[in-house]
Every structure is written in C-alpha cells, then in structure tokens.
C-alpha cells in the first residue's frame, strides 16, 4: 500500500521518511509523511526538539543527582577553592598566566576583586563583562586566542564596558562561579545596574566567534541601554535634589549663623551696657563713699581744731585766706600752733578743695603745712615767719 505513495517522493524525501519512522517508532507512514510535510521535511528540527523533549526528564534527573552529590561532597571534602584569602592576588596571577600564554594584546583586565568591579560599574553606570576561564575545558584556548584577543573584540570591550576575568581554578574565580552558576565554558556574563541593583542581563556560554560575540554583546547593550539612561537621569535628579537640599541647608546654616552672630552681638552689647552701668554705678557709689569719707574727715578735723584766740591775745595771728573760688575766709591762730592747724582749718571748710597748698606772698613761698621728708614735723606759725596779720593763698591741687 505504501509503494504508490513513495513513487511521488524524491529519493531524499523517502530516506527522511524512513529515518523519521525508524527514530519515532510511528507505524503509519501517512502520519509520518504528514508530520514531515507540516515542517517542510526539516527532520533535523523535528529530531532536535524531539530529542530535547525525550531527554528532558533524564537531564533533570542527572543534574539533580549531580547537585545533591556536589552538596554532600562539600561536607565530606571541602573544595580548597572555597577559601578566598587573596582575591587580588588571584586576579593578578590569572592576568600573568593569560599574558604568558596569549600575549599582551587583550581587553584591559579590571585589576581588582569582583566586588570592587561591581561597585565601580554601579558607580560609573557602565556595563560589566565577566569572563570565567575554564583551564581544563577544550574550547577555552581557542576562545582566548582567536575570539577574546581579536582586535575588534578588544576595541568593543575597552570602549563600551569594564572587563573582569578570572580562572575558576582560583578561589576568587570559583567564588564568582558559584554565584553565576555557569553550565559550560567559555562563559561570559553581562552585568549592569537595573532597577537599582546589579543584574545579569546576558549570558554567553560555549565557543563563539568574534563577529558573533560582537553582535551579541552589542545586542545586549542596545536592549538594556534605556535602563542605564533612566538610571543616569534618576541619579542626576537625585544629585540635583541633593545639591539643592545641600544649598538649602547651607543657606539655612548661614542664616542661622547670621542670626546667632546678631544675637551674640546683642548679648555682648547688653553685657557691655550692663558692665558700663555697673561701672558707673560703682563709680557713683565710690564717689559717694569718698565724699562721705571726706565730709566725715572734714568734720573730724573741725572738731579737733583748737579754740580760736581772742583779738586781744598778743600771741594771736590774724590770717586772711583767699580761696580758689575768690572767696575769703578769716580766722585767728596762735603763734605757737603748728602750720598743720591752719591746714586742718582750711580742709574742714566746705568750700575748700580736697587737695591744696598754702602759699605766702612776701616772700613768695609754699608753707610746709603737712608732714614731708623735708619737714617731718611742720613748723609753728612763728617759726614759719608769719606776722600778726597775714594774707595767705590757697592753691587748688585736686586735678594734679
């Protein structure tokens, strides 16, 4: 029954039909032909998807058991790569071994830890390309030599992104491998700031040619460029807001300092006035005490004066005093009395100055009425050469 149908088929289609029937186990030739015709006789595509669907349960079981085995093995025999003691040393060591094997013409390696590279890419709003090198993988050597070190690839990476690389045999590379969970090598991951967190936006696994790598990296960057632009705008807006807030804070602080300075000056002025008023008040009190003491001293001098001799007393001396205010005062004294007595008399007068000296006119001289080095004991009126009638002048020394 199948022969007439097969005469309408080409030799190639007949072979594909039989191959498809053998692989799928479908007994009906019509059903096989119908399926192939629906897919334009593309048996490779059908077998690829069929093979994938058939192997999917086995792949899931295999990788699940493998992960459980690796997890248990960590407790039995911990991987020495899990202890990261010198991450920068791991990076430098990988760079040196890379240049020894592939030369110095390569993308610029980021000379820092993976965490530092993430922070710089985040701060600078740049793409970060991460390369994990599998030393024992069969495709690593060809990828590094022919793809990664291709001039056009170097130019793209150096101008458009940061590039961080390390071997998974190094503790730092192994740590990153555990975070990114690559399936095979060579492995590349494109990372960028997206929605305010560093996110893997592209993964390239397996051997890839330079042109394909450039196309895929460019596609990933173009597809995610808007996120960087948006983040850049948001950051600028935040910076502007922060600058505005800082300017407002500075203006507020400047105003506050100005107000504080004004208040300080007011306090100082109030304090200065208070001290001045207090000083004036103290001066007034001191002046009052001084005047009171002076008045008491005048009264005491007045009380201590000896009685005035009578005009009939032949030993009496009549003295007319001319005061600084042009007034005159007259009184009698005894020849035997000290010149201190006439000084005390003048001192006790209300109109006399506080400090004064007494001068005689003929001959013109200052009478030593108070004790001094020259006259420890002032002389008597007779010793001073005064006559029975004298005119003495009172010289004001208050301001001297």
mmCIF file of C-alpha atoms in Angstrom, residues 148-372:
data_model
loop_
_atom_site.group_PDB
_atom_site.id
_atom_site.type_symbol
_atom_site.label_atom_id
_atom_site.label_comp_id
_atom_site.label_asym_id
_atom_site.label_seq_id
_atom_site.Cartn_x
_atom_site.Cartn_y
_atom_site.Cartn_z
ATOM 1 C CA UNK A 148 38.834 37.292 23.081
ATOM 2 C CA UNK A 149 42.120 38.628 21.693
ATOM 3 C CA UNK A 150 40.658 39.648 18.330
ATOM 4 C CA UNK A 151 41.302 43.376 17.678
ATOM 5 C CA UNK A 152 37.641 44.196 17.003
ATOM 6 C CA UNK A 153 36.582 42.426 20.216
ATOM 7 C CA UNK A 154 39.283 44.250 22.210
ATOM 8 C CA UNK A 155 38.122 47.593 20.783
ATOM 9 C CA UNK A 156 34.465 46.946 21.681
ATOM 10 C CA UNK A 157 35.177 45.800 25.235
ATOM 11 C CA UNK A 158 37.668 48.580 26.025
ATOM 12 C CA UNK A 159 35.370 51.344 24.786
ATOM 13 C CA UNK A 160 31.969 50.152 25.979
ATOM 14 C CA UNK A 161 32.393 48.279 29.263
ATOM 15 C CA UNK A 162 34.511 47.170 32.203
ATOM 16 C CA UNK A 163 36.072 43.725 31.818
ATOM 17 C CA UNK A 164 36.670 41.396 34.775
ATOM 18 C CA UNK A 165 38.150 37.925 34.295
ATOM 19 C CA UNK A 166 39.475 35.099 36.419
ATOM 20 C CA UNK A 167 40.079 31.396 36.307
ATOM 21 C CA UNK A 168 37.634 29.133 38.134
ATOM 22 C CA UNK A 169 40.669 27.265 39.482
ATOM 23 C CA UNK A 170 41.403 30.384 41.584
ATOM 24 C CA UNK A 171 39.421 30.909 44.804
ATOM 25 C CA UNK A 172 38.147 34.309 43.638
ATOM 26 C CA UNK A 173 37.055 32.903 40.272
ATOM 27 C CA UNK A 174 35.490 29.874 41.961
ATOM 28 C CA UNK A 175 33.532 32.140 44.295
ATOM 29 C CA UNK A 176 32.129 34.092 41.342
ATOM 30 C CA UNK A 177 31.382 30.817 39.559
ATOM 31 C CA UNK A 178 29.269 29.701 42.495
ATOM 32 C CA UNK A 179 27.311 32.948 42.245
ATOM 33 C CA UNK A 180 26.771 32.952 38.463
ATOM 34 C CA UNK A 181 26.291 29.147 38.095
ATOM 35 C CA UNK A 182 27.689 28.702 34.562
ATOM 36 C CA UNK A 183 26.966 25.460 32.679
ATOM 37 C CA UNK A 184 29.951 25.317 30.343
ATOM 38 C CA UNK A 185 32.959 27.269 29.107
ATOM 39 C CA UNK A 186 33.893 29.733 27.814
ATOM 40 C CA UNK A 187 31.422 31.701 29.934
ATOM 41 C CA UNK A 188 30.597 35.404 29.705
ATOM 42 C CA UNK A 189 28.066 37.336 31.757
ATOM 43 C CA UNK A 190 26.958 40.924 31.126
ATOM 44 C CA UNK A 191 26.052 42.727 34.346
ATOM 45 C CA UNK A 192 24.609 46.222 34.799
ATOM 46 C CA UNK A 193 22.639 48.368 37.215
ATOM 47 C CA UNK A 194 18.990 47.644 36.559
ATOM 48 C CA UNK A 195 16.143 48.634 38.836
ATOM 49 C CA UNK A 196 18.746 49.881 41.353
ATOM 50 C CA UNK A 197 20.502 46.505 41.675
ATOM 51 C CA UNK A 198 23.341 44.849 39.790
ATOM 52 C CA UNK A 199 21.678 42.341 37.480
ATOM 53 C CA UNK A 200 22.888 39.758 34.952
ATOM 54 C CA UNK A 201 21.253 40.851 31.683
ATOM 55 C CA UNK A 202 23.063 38.460 29.347
ATOM 56 C CA UNK A 203 24.848 35.098 29.455
ATOM 57 C CA UNK A 204 27.020 33.664 26.688
ATOM 58 C CA UNK A 205 28.181 30.073 27.109
ATOM 59 C CA UNK A 206 30.288 27.937 24.808
ATOM 60 C CA UNK A 207 32.662 28.692 21.964
ATOM 61 C CA UNK A 208 31.730 31.754 19.936
ATOM 62 C CA UNK A 209 33.372 33.527 17.006
ATOM 63 C CA UNK A 210 34.481 37.190 17.164
ATOM 64 C CA UNK A 211 31.725 38.559 14.902
ATOM 65 C CA UNK A 212 29.020 36.636 16.751
ATOM 66 C CA UNK A 213 30.383 37.800 20.108
ATOM 67 C CA UNK A 214 30.404 41.431 18.982
ATOM 68 C CA UNK A 215 26.851 41.127 17.627
ATOM 69 C CA UNK A 216 25.505 39.507 20.781
ATOM 70 C CA UNK A 217 27.259 41.917 23.151
ATOM 71 C CA UNK A 218 26.036 44.862 21.087
ATOM 72 C CA UNK A 219 22.504 43.455 21.090
ATOM 73 C CA UNK A 220 22.563 43.021 24.888
ATOM 74 C CA UNK A 221 23.855 46.571 25.410
ATOM 75 C CA UNK A 222 21.353 48.097 22.971
ATOM 76 C CA UNK A 223 18.488 46.191 24.570
ATOM 77 C CA UNK A 224 19.411 47.437 28.043
ATOM 78 C CA UNK A 225 20.764 50.884 27.211
ATOM 79 C CA UNK A 226 17.500 52.552 28.216
ATOM 80 C CA UNK A 227 17.919 51.255 31.767
ATOM 81 C CA UNK A 228 21.298 52.972 32.068
ATOM 82 C CA UNK A 229 19.882 56.172 30.594
ATOM 83 C CA UNK A 230 16.965 56.036 33.014
ATOM 84 C CA UNK A 231 19.258 55.322 35.950
ATOM 85 C CA UNK A 232 21.583 58.136 34.852
ATOM 86 C CA UNK A 233 18.651 60.574 34.713
ATOM 87 C CA UNK A 234 17.391 59.412 38.094
ATOM 88 C CA UNK A 235 20.873 59.744 39.548
ATOM 89 C CA UNK A 236 21.241 63.252 38.100
ATOM 90 C CA UNK A 237 17.846 64.151 39.518
ATOM 91 C CA UNK A 238 18.858 62.737 42.898
ATOM 92 C CA UNK A 239 22.142 64.613 42.701
ATOM 93 C CA UNK A 240 20.352 67.830 41.792
ATOM 94 C CA UNK A 241 17.912 67.262 44.619
ATOM 95 C CA UNK A 242 20.801 66.563 46.957
ATOM 96 C CA UNK A 243 22.662 69.658 45.738
ATOM 97 C CA UNK A 244 19.511 71.752 46.155
ATOM 98 C CA UNK A 245 18.945 70.323 49.621
ATOM 99 C CA UNK A 246 22.597 70.946 50.456
ATOM 100 C CA UNK A 247 22.329 74.518 49.196
ATOM 101 C CA UNK A 248 19.169 74.991 51.225
ATOM 102 C CA UNK A 249 20.884 73.532 54.277
ATOM 103 C CA UNK A 250 23.901 75.778 53.724
ATOM 104 C CA UNK A 251 21.629 78.811 53.295
ATOM 105 C CA UNK A 252 19.755 77.845 56.443
ATOM 106 C CA UNK A 253 23.005 77.358 58.344
ATOM 107 C CA UNK A 254 24.320 80.684 57.020
ATOM 108 C CA UNK A 255 21.118 82.396 58.097
ATOM 109 C CA UNK A 256 21.252 80.609 61.428
ATOM 110 C CA UNK A 257 24.892 81.646 61.918
ATOM 111 C CA UNK A 258 23.982 85.227 60.961
ATOM 112 C CA UNK A 259 21.127 85.210 63.459
ATOM 113 C CA UNK A 260 23.387 83.682 66.074
ATOM 114 C CA UNK A 261 26.029 86.323 65.316
ATOM 115 C CA UNK A 262 23.439 89.080 65.657
ATOM 116 C CA UNK A 263 22.215 87.582 68.904
ATOM 117 C CA UNK A 264 25.802 87.244 70.112
ATOM 118 C CA UNK A 265 26.480 90.890 69.330
ATOM 119 C CA UNK A 266 23.244 91.881 71.060
ATOM 120 C CA UNK A 267 24.256 89.857 74.103
ATOM 121 C CA UNK A 268 27.703 91.418 74.031
ATOM 122 C CA UNK A 269 26.184 94.896 73.676
ATOM 123 C CA UNK A 270 23.771 94.201 76.531
ATOM 124 C CA UNK A 271 26.629 92.854 78.590
ATOM 125 C CA UNK A 272 28.787 95.870 77.707
ATOM 126 C CA UNK A 273 25.987 98.252 78.707
ATOM 127 C CA UNK A 274 25.360 96.280 81.865
ATOM 128 C CA UNK A 275 29.043 96.392 82.772
ATOM 129 C CA UNK A 276 29.159 100.081 81.890
ATOM 130 C CA UNK A 277 26.108 100.818 84.002
ATOM 131 C CA UNK A 278 27.515 98.697 86.774
ATOM 132 C CA UNK A 279 30.841 100.502 86.478
ATOM 133 C CA UNK A 280 29.102 103.907 86.538
ATOM 134 C CA UNK A 281 27.043 102.799 89.481
ATOM 135 C CA UNK A 282 30.151 101.587 91.275
ATOM 136 C CA UNK A 283 31.875 104.871 90.466
ATOM 137 C CA UNK A 284 28.896 106.743 91.853
ATOM 138 C CA UNK A 285 28.924 104.644 94.974
ATOM 139 C CA UNK A 286 32.671 105.056 95.258
ATOM 140 C CA UNK A 287 32.289 108.817 94.769
ATOM 141 C CA UNK A 288 29.555 108.920 97.346
ATOM 142 C CA UNK A 289 31.666 106.945 99.793
ATOM 143 C CA UNK A 290 34.617 109.172 99.024
ATOM 144 C CA UNK A 291 32.558 112.311 99.554
ATOM 145 C CA UNK A 292 31.079 110.863 102.696
ATOM 146 C CA UNK A 293 34.505 109.933 103.988
ATOM 147 C CA UNK A 294 35.763 113.368 103.032
ATOM 148 C CA UNK A 295 32.900 115.031 104.841
ATOM 149 C CA UNK A 296 33.491 112.871 107.883
ATOM 150 C CA UNK A 297 37.176 113.743 107.729
ATOM 151 C CA UNK A 298 36.313 117.475 107.474
ATOM 152 C CA UNK A 299 34.014 117.203 110.459
ATOM 153 C CA UNK A 300 36.676 115.334 112.414
ATOM 154 C CA UNK A 301 39.258 117.992 111.566
ATOM 155 C CA UNK A 302 36.801 120.703 112.553
ATOM 156 C CA UNK A 303 36.183 119.053 115.924
ATOM 157 C CA UNK A 304 39.891 118.684 116.553
ATOM 158 C CA UNK A 305 40.752 122.341 115.897
ATOM 159 C CA UNK A 306 41.964 124.278 118.944
ATOM 160 C CA UNK A 307 39.841 127.252 120.043
ATOM 161 C CA UNK A 308 40.313 130.484 118.158
ATOM 162 C CA UNK A 309 42.366 133.010 120.194
ATOM 163 C CA UNK A 310 40.774 136.339 121.129
ATOM 164 C CA UNK A 311 41.786 139.506 119.258
ATOM 165 C CA UNK A 312 43.333 140.835 122.433
ATOM 166 C CA UNK A 313 45.763 137.963 122.688
ATOM 167 C CA UNK A 314 49.227 139.379 121.838
ATOM 168 C CA UNK A 315 50.311 135.899 120.565
ATOM 169 C CA UNK A 316 47.475 135.650 118.127
ATOM 170 C CA UNK A 317 47.846 135.849 114.371
ATOM 171 C CA UNK A 318 45.100 137.075 112.100
ATOM 172 C CA UNK A 319 45.141 135.236 108.765
ATOM 173 C CA UNK A 320 43.016 136.043 105.768
ATOM 174 C CA UNK A 321 42.761 133.098 103.329
ATOM 175 C CA UNK A 322 41.995 133.700 99.680
ATOM 176 C CA UNK A 323 40.325 130.571 98.307
ATOM 177 C CA UNK A 324 40.439 129.362 94.659
ATOM 178 C CA UNK A 325 36.831 130.451 94.116
ATOM 179 C CA UNK A 326 37.866 134.047 95.040
ATOM 180 C CA UNK A 327 36.090 133.885 98.367
ATOM 181 C CA UNK A 328 37.831 134.908 101.583
ATOM 182 C CA UNK A 329 37.934 133.336 104.999
ATOM 183 C CA UNK A 330 39.393 134.907 108.128
ATOM 184 C CA UNK A 331 40.481 133.333 111.395
ATOM 185 C CA UNK A 332 42.914 133.821 114.231
ATOM 186 C CA UNK A 333 45.586 131.339 115.264
ATOM 187 C CA UNK A 334 48.264 131.269 117.952
ATOM 188 C CA UNK A 335 51.930 131.787 117.098
ATOM 189 C CA UNK A 336 52.811 128.629 118.933
ATOM 190 C CA UNK A 337 50.448 126.453 116.874
ATOM 191 C CA UNK A 338 51.790 124.252 114.079
ATOM 192 C CA UNK A 339 51.107 125.120 110.458
ATOM 193 C CA UNK A 340 49.152 121.865 110.434
ATOM 194 C CA UNK A 341 46.406 123.647 112.320
ATOM 195 C CA UNK A 342 45.776 126.209 109.565
ATOM 196 C CA UNK A 343 45.793 123.335 107.031
ATOM 197 C CA UNK A 344 43.218 121.425 109.060
ATOM 198 C CA UNK A 345 41.112 124.548 109.349
ATOM 199 C CA UNK A 346 41.070 125.104 105.619
ATOM 200 C CA UNK A 347 40.456 121.397 104.981
ATOM 201 C CA UNK A 348 37.370 121.485 107.231
ATOM 202 C CA UNK A 349 35.792 124.258 105.204
ATOM 203 C CA UNK A 350 33.063 123.221 102.790
ATOM 204 C CA UNK A 351 34.295 125.499 100.017
ATOM 205 C CA UNK A 352 37.924 124.344 100.223
ATOM 206 C CA UNK A 353 39.306 121.968 97.598
ATOM 207 C CA UNK A 354 40.167 118.400 98.535
ATOM 208 C CA UNK A 355 43.868 118.888 97.873
ATOM 209 C CA UNK A 356 45.593 122.208 98.212
ATOM 210 C CA UNK A 357 48.712 124.002 99.307
ATOM 211 C CA UNK A 358 49.059 127.276 101.183
ATOM 212 C CA UNK A 359 51.284 129.980 99.793
ATOM 213 C CA UNK A 360 52.618 133.163 101.402
ATOM 214 C CA UNK A 361 53.265 136.220 99.263
ATOM 215 C CA UNK A 362 56.120 138.091 100.997
ATOM 216 C CA UNK A 363 58.376 136.387 100.356
ATOM 217 C CA UNK A 364 56.503 134.101 97.968
ATOM 218 C CA UNK A 365 56.751 130.605 99.274
ATOM 219 C CA UNK A 366 54.782 127.429 99.946
ATOM 220 C CA UNK A 367 54.187 126.855 103.636
ATOM 221 C CA UNK A 368 55.028 123.313 104.817
ATOM 222 C CA UNK A 369 51.678 122.634 106.428
ATOM 223 C CA UNK A 370 51.728 118.846 106.147
ATOM 224 C CA UNK A 371 54.482 116.410 107.103
ATOM 225 C CA UNK A 372 57.047 115.640 104.362
#
